[in-house]
mmCIF file of C-alpha atoms in Angstrom:
data_model
loop_
_atom_site.group_PDB
_atom_site.id
_atom_site.type_symbol
_atom_site.label_atom_id
_atom_site.label_comp_id
_atom_site.label_asym_id
_atom_site.label_seq_id
_atom_site.Cartn_x
_atom_site.Cartn_y
_atom_site.Cartn_z
ATOM 1 C CA MET A 1 -26.957 -10.500 8.328
ATOM 2 C CA SER A 2 -26.893 -6.772 8.670
ATOM 3 C CA SER A 3 -24.536 -4.761 6.599
ATOM 4 C CA PRO A 4 -21.447 -3.145 8.383
ATOM 5 C CA THR A 5 -22.104 0.466 9.644
ATOM 6 C CA THR A 6 -20.112 3.416 8.291
ATOM 7 C CA VAL A 7 -18.130 3.530 11.579
ATOM 8 C CA GLN A 8 -17.263 -0.198 11.212
ATOM 9 C CA LYS A 9 -16.037 0.419 7.635
ATOM 10 C CA LEU A 10 -14.007 3.404 8.622
ATOM 11 C CA ALA A 11 -12.550 1.489 11.498
ATOM 12 C CA ALA A 12 -11.598 -1.399 9.382
ATOM 13 C CA GLU A 13 -9.817 0.832 6.831
ATOM 14 C CA ALA A 14 -7.759 2.570 9.694
ATOM 15 C CA LEU A 15 -6.871 -0.790 11.203
ATOM 16 C CA GLY A 16 -5.978 -2.340 7.786
ATOM 17 C CA THR A 17 -3.699 0.544 6.889
ATOM 18 C CA PHE A 18 -2.130 0.491 10.241
ATOM 19 C CA TRP A 19 -1.416 -3.142 9.775
ATOM 20 C CA LEU A 20 -0.026 -2.650 6.281
ATOM 21 C CA VAL A 21 2.384 0.135 7.406
ATOM 22 C CA LEU A 22 3.456 -1.543 10.605
ATOM 23 C CA GLY A 23 4.028 -4.927 8.946
ATOM 24 C CA GLY A 24 5.728 -3.571 5.793
ATOM 25 C CA CYS A 25 7.557 -0.603 6.937
ATOM 26 C CA GLY A 26 8.157 -2.192 10.332
ATOM 27 C CA THR A 27 10.004 -4.988 8.539
ATOM 28 C CA ALA A 28 12.044 -2.640 6.620
ATOM 29 C CA VAL A 29 13.086 -0.642 9.632
ATOM 30 C CA PHE A 30 13.657 -3.470 12.140
ATOM 31 C CA ALA A 31 14.681 -6.489 9.991
ATOM 32 C CA ALA A 32 15.993 -5.597 6.575
ATOM 33 C CA LYS A 33 19.559 -4.902 7.472
ATOM 34 C CA SER A 34 19.940 -6.742 10.941
ATOM 35 C CA ILE A 35 23.540 -7.468 11.865
ATOM 36 C CA ALA A 36 24.852 -10.388 13.939
ATOM 37 C CA GLN A 37 28.220 -11.165 15.269
ATOM 38 C CA ASP A 38 30.062 -14.534 15.584
ATOM 39 C CA ASP A 39 31.134 -14.675 19.312
ATOM 40 C CA ASP A 40 34.183 -16.980 18.469
ATOM 41 C CA THR A 41 35.733 -14.914 15.582
ATOM 42 C CA GLY A 42 34.260 -11.388 16.233
ATOM 43 C CA THR A 43 33.108 -11.339 12.643
ATOM 44 C CA SER A 44 30.011 -9.422 11.879
ATOM 45 C CA PHE A 45 27.526 -10.518 9.250
ATOM 46 C CA GLN A 46 24.204 -9.630 7.871
ATOM 47 C CA VAL A 47 21.098 -11.721 8.960
ATOM 48 C CA GLY A 48 18.450 -9.297 7.787
ATOM 49 C CA VAL A 49 15.557 -10.217 5.486
ATOM 50 C CA GLY A 50 16.622 -7.735 2.748
ATOM 51 C CA PHE A 51 14.493 -6.657 -0.104
ATOM 52 C CA LEU A 52 12.973 -10.041 -0.557
ATOM 53 C CA GLY A 53 11.811 -10.135 3.065
ATOM 54 C CA VAL A 54 10.362 -6.729 3.010
ATOM 55 C CA SER A 55 8.453 -7.523 -0.268
ATOM 56 C CA ILE A 56 7.026 -10.622 1.262
ATOM 57 C CA ALA A 57 6.142 -8.652 4.371
ATOM 58 C CA PHE A 58 4.085 -6.100 2.400
ATOM 59 C CA GLY A 59 2.325 -8.844 0.521
ATOM 60 C CA LEU A 60 1.495 -10.831 3.761
ATOM 61 C CA THR A 61 0.019 -7.631 5.355
ATOM 62 C CA VAL A 62 -2.420 -7.128 2.458
ATOM 63 C CA LEU A 63 -3.249 -10.785 2.178
ATOM 64 C CA THR A 64 -4.124 -11.121 5.879
ATOM 65 C CA GLY A 65 -5.763 -7.800 5.973
ATOM 66 C CA VAL A 66 -8.075 -8.650 3.071
ATOM 67 C CA TYR A 67 -9.286 -11.812 4.621
ATOM 68 C CA ALA A 68 -9.801 -10.342 8.106
ATOM 69 C CA LEU A 69 -11.293 -6.845 7.217
ATOM 70 C CA GLY A 70 -12.293 -7.070 3.455
ATOM 71 C CA HIS A 71 -15.761 -8.221 4.182
ATOM 72 C CA ILE A 72 -16.393 -5.141 6.448
ATOM 73 C CA SER A 73 -14.870 -2.391 4.426
ATOM 74 C CA GLY A 74 -13.810 -3.842 1.092
ATOM 75 C CA GLY A 75 -10.241 -3.822 2.395
ATOM 76 C CA HIS A 76 -8.782 -0.894 0.450
ATOM 77 C CA PHE A 77 -6.126 0.333 2.911
ATOM 78 C CA ASN A 78 -4.813 2.630 0.153
ATOM 79 C CA PRO A 79 -6.338 5.957 -1.236
ATOM 80 C CA ALA A 80 -5.272 5.036 -4.650
ATOM 81 C CA VAL A 81 -7.351 1.917 -4.472
ATOM 82 C CA THR A 82 -10.352 3.765 -3.156
ATOM 83 C CA VAL A 83 -10.152 6.304 -5.990
ATOM 84 C CA GLY A 84 -9.627 3.489 -8.710
ATOM 85 C CA ALA A 85 -12.571 1.543 -7.270
ATOM 86 C CA ALA A 86 -14.826 4.640 -7.438
ATOM 87 C CA LEU A 87 -13.974 5.312 -10.863
ATOM 88 C CA ALA A 88 -14.647 1.703 -11.818
ATOM 89 C CA LYS A 89 -18.134 2.141 -10.156
ATOM 90 C CA ARG A 90 -17.222 -0.458 -7.508
ATOM 91 C CA PHE A 91 -17.401 2.038 -4.653
ATOM 92 C CA ASP A 92 -19.489 5.175 -4.001
ATOM 93 C CA TRP A 93 -17.717 8.525 -4.472
ATOM 94 C CA LYS A 94 -19.503 9.996 -1.272
ATOM 95 C CA ASP A 95 -17.538 7.640 0.907
ATOM 96 C CA VAL A 96 -14.195 8.383 -0.721
ATOM 97 C CA PRO A 97 -13.020 11.172 1.485
ATOM 98 C CA GLY A 98 -13.882 9.392 4.616
ATOM 99 C CA TYR A 99 -11.855 6.270 3.579
ATOM 100 C CA ILE A 100 -8.780 8.408 2.611
ATOM 101 C CA VAL A 101 -8.791 10.340 5.875
ATOM 102 C CA VAL A 102 -8.882 7.191 8.061
ATOM 103 C CA GLN A 103 -6.364 5.349 5.809
ATOM 104 C CA VAL A 104 -3.867 8.229 6.429
ATOM 105 C CA ILE A 105 -4.595 8.317 10.089
ATOM 106 C CA GLY A 106 -4.157 4.607 10.502
ATOM 107 C CA GLY A 107 -0.896 4.811 8.589
ATOM 108 C CA LEU A 108 0.339 7.674 10.718
ATOM 109 C CA ILE A 109 -0.479 5.853 13.895
ATOM 110 C CA ALA A 110 1.557 2.852 12.529
ATOM 111 C CA GLY A 111 4.469 5.313 11.820
ATOM 112 C CA VAL A 112 4.391 6.542 15.447
ATOM 113 C CA VAL A 113 4.469 2.976 16.796
ATOM 114 C CA ILE A 114 7.417 2.054 14.569
ATOM 115 C CA LEU A 115 9.308 5.107 15.664
ATOM 116 C CA VAL A 116 8.794 4.584 19.334
ATOM 117 C CA ILE A 117 9.876 0.940 19.050
ATOM 118 C CA ALA A 118 12.906 1.870 16.905
ATOM 119 C CA LYS A 119 14.084 4.419 19.408
ATOM 120 C CA GLY A 120 14.223 1.555 21.974
ATOM 121 C CA LYS A 121 17.571 0.615 20.491
ATOM 122 C CA ASP A 122 20.607 2.695 21.469
ATOM 123 C CA GLY A 123 22.023 4.680 18.510
ATOM 124 C CA PHE A 124 18.854 4.687 16.312
ATOM 125 C CA GLU A 125 18.471 7.893 14.262
ATOM 126 C CA ALA A 126 15.070 8.241 12.550
ATOM 127 C CA GLU A 127 16.368 10.469 9.804
ATOM 128 C CA GLY A 128 16.799 8.578 6.676
ATOM 129 C CA ASN A 129 15.976 5.319 8.474
ATOM 130 C CA MET A 130 12.176 5.087 8.458
ATOM 131 C CA ALA A 131 11.594 3.365 5.076
ATOM 132 C CA ALA A 132 10.414 6.502 3.384
ATOM 133 C CA ASN A 133 10.026 6.733 -0.386
ATOM 134 C CA GLY A 134 12.113 8.900 -2.476
ATOM 135 C CA PHE A 135 13.767 9.723 -5.828
ATOM 136 C CA GLY A 136 17.078 11.214 -6.964
ATOM 137 C CA ASP A 137 19.417 11.263 -4.084
ATOM 138 C CA HIS A 138 16.758 9.749 -1.830
ATOM 139 C CA SER A 139 16.150 6.716 -4.143
ATOM 140 C CA PRO A 140 17.671 3.541 -2.727
ATOM 141 C CA SER A 141 19.666 3.203 -5.920
ATOM 142 C CA GLY A 142 19.671 6.869 -7.204
ATOM 143 C CA TYR A 143 16.855 6.717 -9.838
ATOM 144 C CA THR A 144 15.570 9.997 -11.219
ATOM 145 C CA LEU A 145 12.236 11.705 -10.653
ATOM 146 C CA LEU A 146 11.044 10.574 -14.183
ATOM 147 C CA ALA A 147 12.034 6.971 -13.403
ATOM 148 C CA ALA A 148 10.126 7.141 -10.059
ATOM 149 C CA LEU A 149 7.164 8.778 -11.723
ATOM 150 C CA ILE A 150 6.777 6.040 -14.457
ATOM 151 C CA THR A 151 7.392 3.239 -11.921
ATOM 152 C CA GLU A 152 4.759 4.442 -9.492
ATOM 153 C CA VAL A 153 2.192 5.145 -12.149
ATOM 154 C CA VAL A 154 2.640 1.871 -14.074
ATOM 155 C CA LEU A 155 2.842 -0.447 -10.920
ATOM 156 C CA THR A 156 -0.222 1.301 -9.161
ATOM 157 C CA ALA A 157 -2.271 0.863 -12.525
ATOM 158 C CA ILE A 158 -1.355 -2.804 -12.614
ATOM 159 C CA PHE A 159 -2.033 -3.215 -8.943
ATOM 160 C CA VAL A 160 -5.605 -1.686 -9.134
ATOM 161 C CA ILE A 161 -6.276 -3.653 -12.390
ATOM 162 C CA VAL A 162 -5.506 -6.829 -10.580
ATOM 163 C CA ILE A 163 -7.634 -5.966 -7.633
ATOM 164 C CA LEU A 164 -10.538 -4.989 -9.859
ATOM 165 C CA GLY A 165 -10.047 -8.297 -11.875
ATOM 166 C CA ALA A 166 -9.613 -10.489 -8.589
ATOM 167 C CA THR A 167 -12.810 -8.964 -7.195
ATOM 168 C CA ASP A 168 -14.857 -9.144 -10.346
ATOM 169 C CA THR A 169 -17.996 -11.150 -9.787
ATOM 170 C CA ARG A 170 -16.831 -13.416 -12.754
ATOM 171 C CA ALA A 171 -13.493 -14.296 -10.936
ATOM 172 C CA PRO A 172 -13.166 -17.404 -8.833
ATOM 173 C CA ALA A 173 -14.527 -16.766 -5.398
ATOM 174 C CA GLY A 174 -12.266 -16.634 -2.307
ATOM 175 C CA ILE A 175 -8.928 -16.143 -3.857
ATOM 176 C CA ALA A 176 -8.787 -12.347 -4.271
ATOM 177 C CA GLY A 177 -6.658 -11.830 -1.166
ATOM 178 C CA ILE A 178 -4.021 -14.309 -2.453
ATOM 179 C CA ALA A 179 -3.811 -12.586 -5.852
ATOM 180 C CA ILE A 180 -3.614 -9.228 -4.370
ATOM 181 C CA GLY A 181 -0.959 -10.104 -1.805
ATOM 182 C CA LEU A 182 1.269 -11.779 -4.333
ATOM 183 C CA THR A 183 0.880 -8.836 -6.695
ATOM 184 C CA LEU A 184 1.991 -6.439 -4.128
ATOM 185 C CA THR A 185 4.977 -8.688 -3.336
ATOM 186 C CA LEU A 186 5.990 -8.577 -6.883
ATOM 187 C CA ILE A 187 5.528 -4.927 -7.082
ATOM 188 C CA HIS A 188 7.904 -4.492 -4.212
ATOM 189 C CA LEU A 189 10.465 -6.809 -5.643
ATOM 190 C CA ILE A 190 10.501 -4.524 -8.804
ATOM 191 C CA SER A 191 10.472 -1.159 -7.253
ATOM 192 C CA ILE A 192 12.228 -1.197 -3.882
ATOM 193 C CA PRO A 193 15.534 -0.201 -5.416
ATOM 194 C CA ILE A 194 13.740 2.519 -7.377
ATOM 195 C CA THR A 195 11.470 4.386 -4.981
ATOM 196 C CA ASN A 196 11.467 2.053 -1.864
ATOM 197 C CA THR A 197 7.911 1.276 -3.280
ATOM 198 C CA SER A 198 4.829 3.320 -2.446
ATOM 199 C CA VAL A 199 1.878 2.610 -4.737
ATOM 200 C CA ASN A 200 0.043 3.831 -1.759
ATOM 201 C CA PRO A 201 -0.079 7.477 -0.643
ATOM 202 C CA ALA A 202 -1.049 6.551 3.025
ATOM 203 C CA ARG A 203 1.948 4.313 3.357
ATOM 204 C CA SER A 204 4.142 7.081 2.024
ATOM 205 C CA THR A 205 2.725 9.689 4.347
ATOM 206 C CA ALA A 206 2.921 7.465 7.293
ATOM 207 C CA VAL A 207 6.712 7.688 7.567
ATOM 208 C CA ALA A 208 7.777 10.669 5.502
ATOM 209 C CA PHE A 209 7.700 13.180 8.314
ATOM 210 C CA PHE A 210 9.403 10.936 10.758
ATOM 211 C CA ASN A 211 12.092 10.021 8.360
ATOM 212 C CA GLY A 212 12.881 13.579 7.278
ATOM 213 C CA ASN A 213 15.962 13.746 5.012
ATOM 214 C CA GLY A 214 14.064 15.138 2.019
ATOM 215 C CA ALA A 215 11.125 12.760 2.295
ATOM 216 C CA PRO A 216 8.442 15.299 3.153
ATOM 217 C CA GLY A 217 9.549 17.449 0.136
ATOM 218 C CA GLN A 218 9.185 14.498 -2.190
ATOM 219 C CA LEU A 219 5.814 13.371 -0.741
ATOM 220 C CA TRP A 220 3.918 15.045 -3.482
ATOM 221 C CA LEU A 221 5.151 12.482 -6.107
ATOM 222 C CA PHE A 222 3.898 9.631 -3.857
ATOM 223 C CA TRP A 223 0.340 11.044 -3.959
ATOM 224 C CA LEU A 224 0.257 12.166 -7.571
ATOM 225 C CA ALA A 225 1.793 9.038 -9.185
ATOM 226 C CA PRO A 226 -0.365 6.449 -7.353
ATOM 227 C CA ILE A 227 -3.573 8.405 -7.872
ATOM 228 C CA LEU A 228 -2.710 8.856 -11.540
ATOM 229 C CA GLY A 229 -2.110 5.107 -11.848
ATOM 230 C CA ALA A 230 -5.410 4.364 -10.160
ATOM 231 C CA VAL A 231 -7.201 6.738 -12.478
ATOM 232 C CA ILE A 232 -5.821 4.915 -15.377
ATOM 233 C CA ALA A 233 -6.925 1.571 -14.032
ATOM 234 C CA GLY A 234 -10.313 2.757 -12.860
ATOM 235 C CA ILE A 235 -11.089 3.982 -16.354
ATOM 236 C CA LEU A 236 -9.322 1.279 -18.257
ATOM 237 C CA TYR A 237 -10.737 -1.876 -16.589
ATOM 238 C CA PRO A 238 -14.392 -1.103 -17.139
ATOM 239 C CA LEU A 239 -13.623 0.056 -20.734
ATOM 240 C CA VAL A 240 -11.830 -2.984 -21.756
ATOM 241 C CA PHE A 241 -13.186 -5.823 -19.455
ATOM 242 C CA ALA A 242 -16.676 -4.722 -18.631
ATOM 243 C CA LYS A 243 -19.436 -7.442 -18.999
ATOM 244 C CA GLY A 244 -21.259 -5.152 -21.217
ATOM 245 C CA ALA A 245 -24.922 -4.053 -21.073
ATOM 246 C CA GLY A 246 -25.752 -6.625 -18.509
ATOM 247 C CA GLU A 247 -23.126 -5.590 -15.929
ATOM 248 C CA PRO A 248 -24.725 -4.409 -12.640
ATOM 249 C CA GLU A 249 -24.252 -1.008 -11.481
ATOM 250 C CA LEU A 250 -22.924 -0.020 -8.050
ATOM 251 C CA ASP A 251 -26.244 -0.012 -6.266
ATOM 252 C CA GLN A 252 -26.883 -3.639 -7.446
ATOM 253 C CA ILE A 253 -23.712 -4.913 -5.750
ATOM 254 C CA PRO A 254 -24.083 -5.111 -2.044
ATOM 255 C CA ASN A 255 -20.829 -3.896 -0.414
ATOM 256 C CA PRO A 256 -18.650 -4.827 -3.365
ATOM 257 C CA PRO A 257 -15.386 -6.212 -2.073
ATOM 258 C CA VAL A 258 -12.421 -4.325 -3.362
ATOM 259 C CA PRO A 259 -9.373 -5.178 -1.148
ATOM 260 C CA THR A 260 -5.689 -4.112 -1.500
#
């Protein structure tokens, strides 16, 4: 079987990131706080999926994306994962820029789709309602810049370590997508109240400019912190958990799967 071409890999990364943003941010925009009304009493009540539903949605997008596209591109769907994989010698540095560019493009296209659909409801205002990440006044629960920074660095580092561990050649075959999807679900359960959960600069960029309301001005943190977390993981995993002298180098591992 022939290896995927560069174009196929880039297309898979764009599509996977599109799906992640559409599934995760789309759930947050359309379903998190849906309101219904009892026709008999006129009483309104919330039927939305809430934080739990959004967390599960992000986990499911990654799980399904990994199994559908991971064998083509490695299934990163996240610039932080791409950087972490390269540092861990699971991915070639020369391919990093292309992956990051298409990840951002795929996410932005998903952001446009969410916006167009959302505007199909009377009264929808994009400002402040596009599932953007933020800190301080723009944090869902008012957490500070420092709290947001620590949260995003630590959780991204853990996320990338799980990815590197689940896709290690010593790990059980075929379960990486499950481990990674469940980890992303847990990450969202922890951090939605703090930052609305990034751990992925492409996801943050995808909706920040449509959301406005301070999100574009805070976007720098949601690039810096996830990349820093990925750097920590990319250095730490090989240092602590490497096989040793017998571990194969990058060019000995054909298209190493590194999903996110």
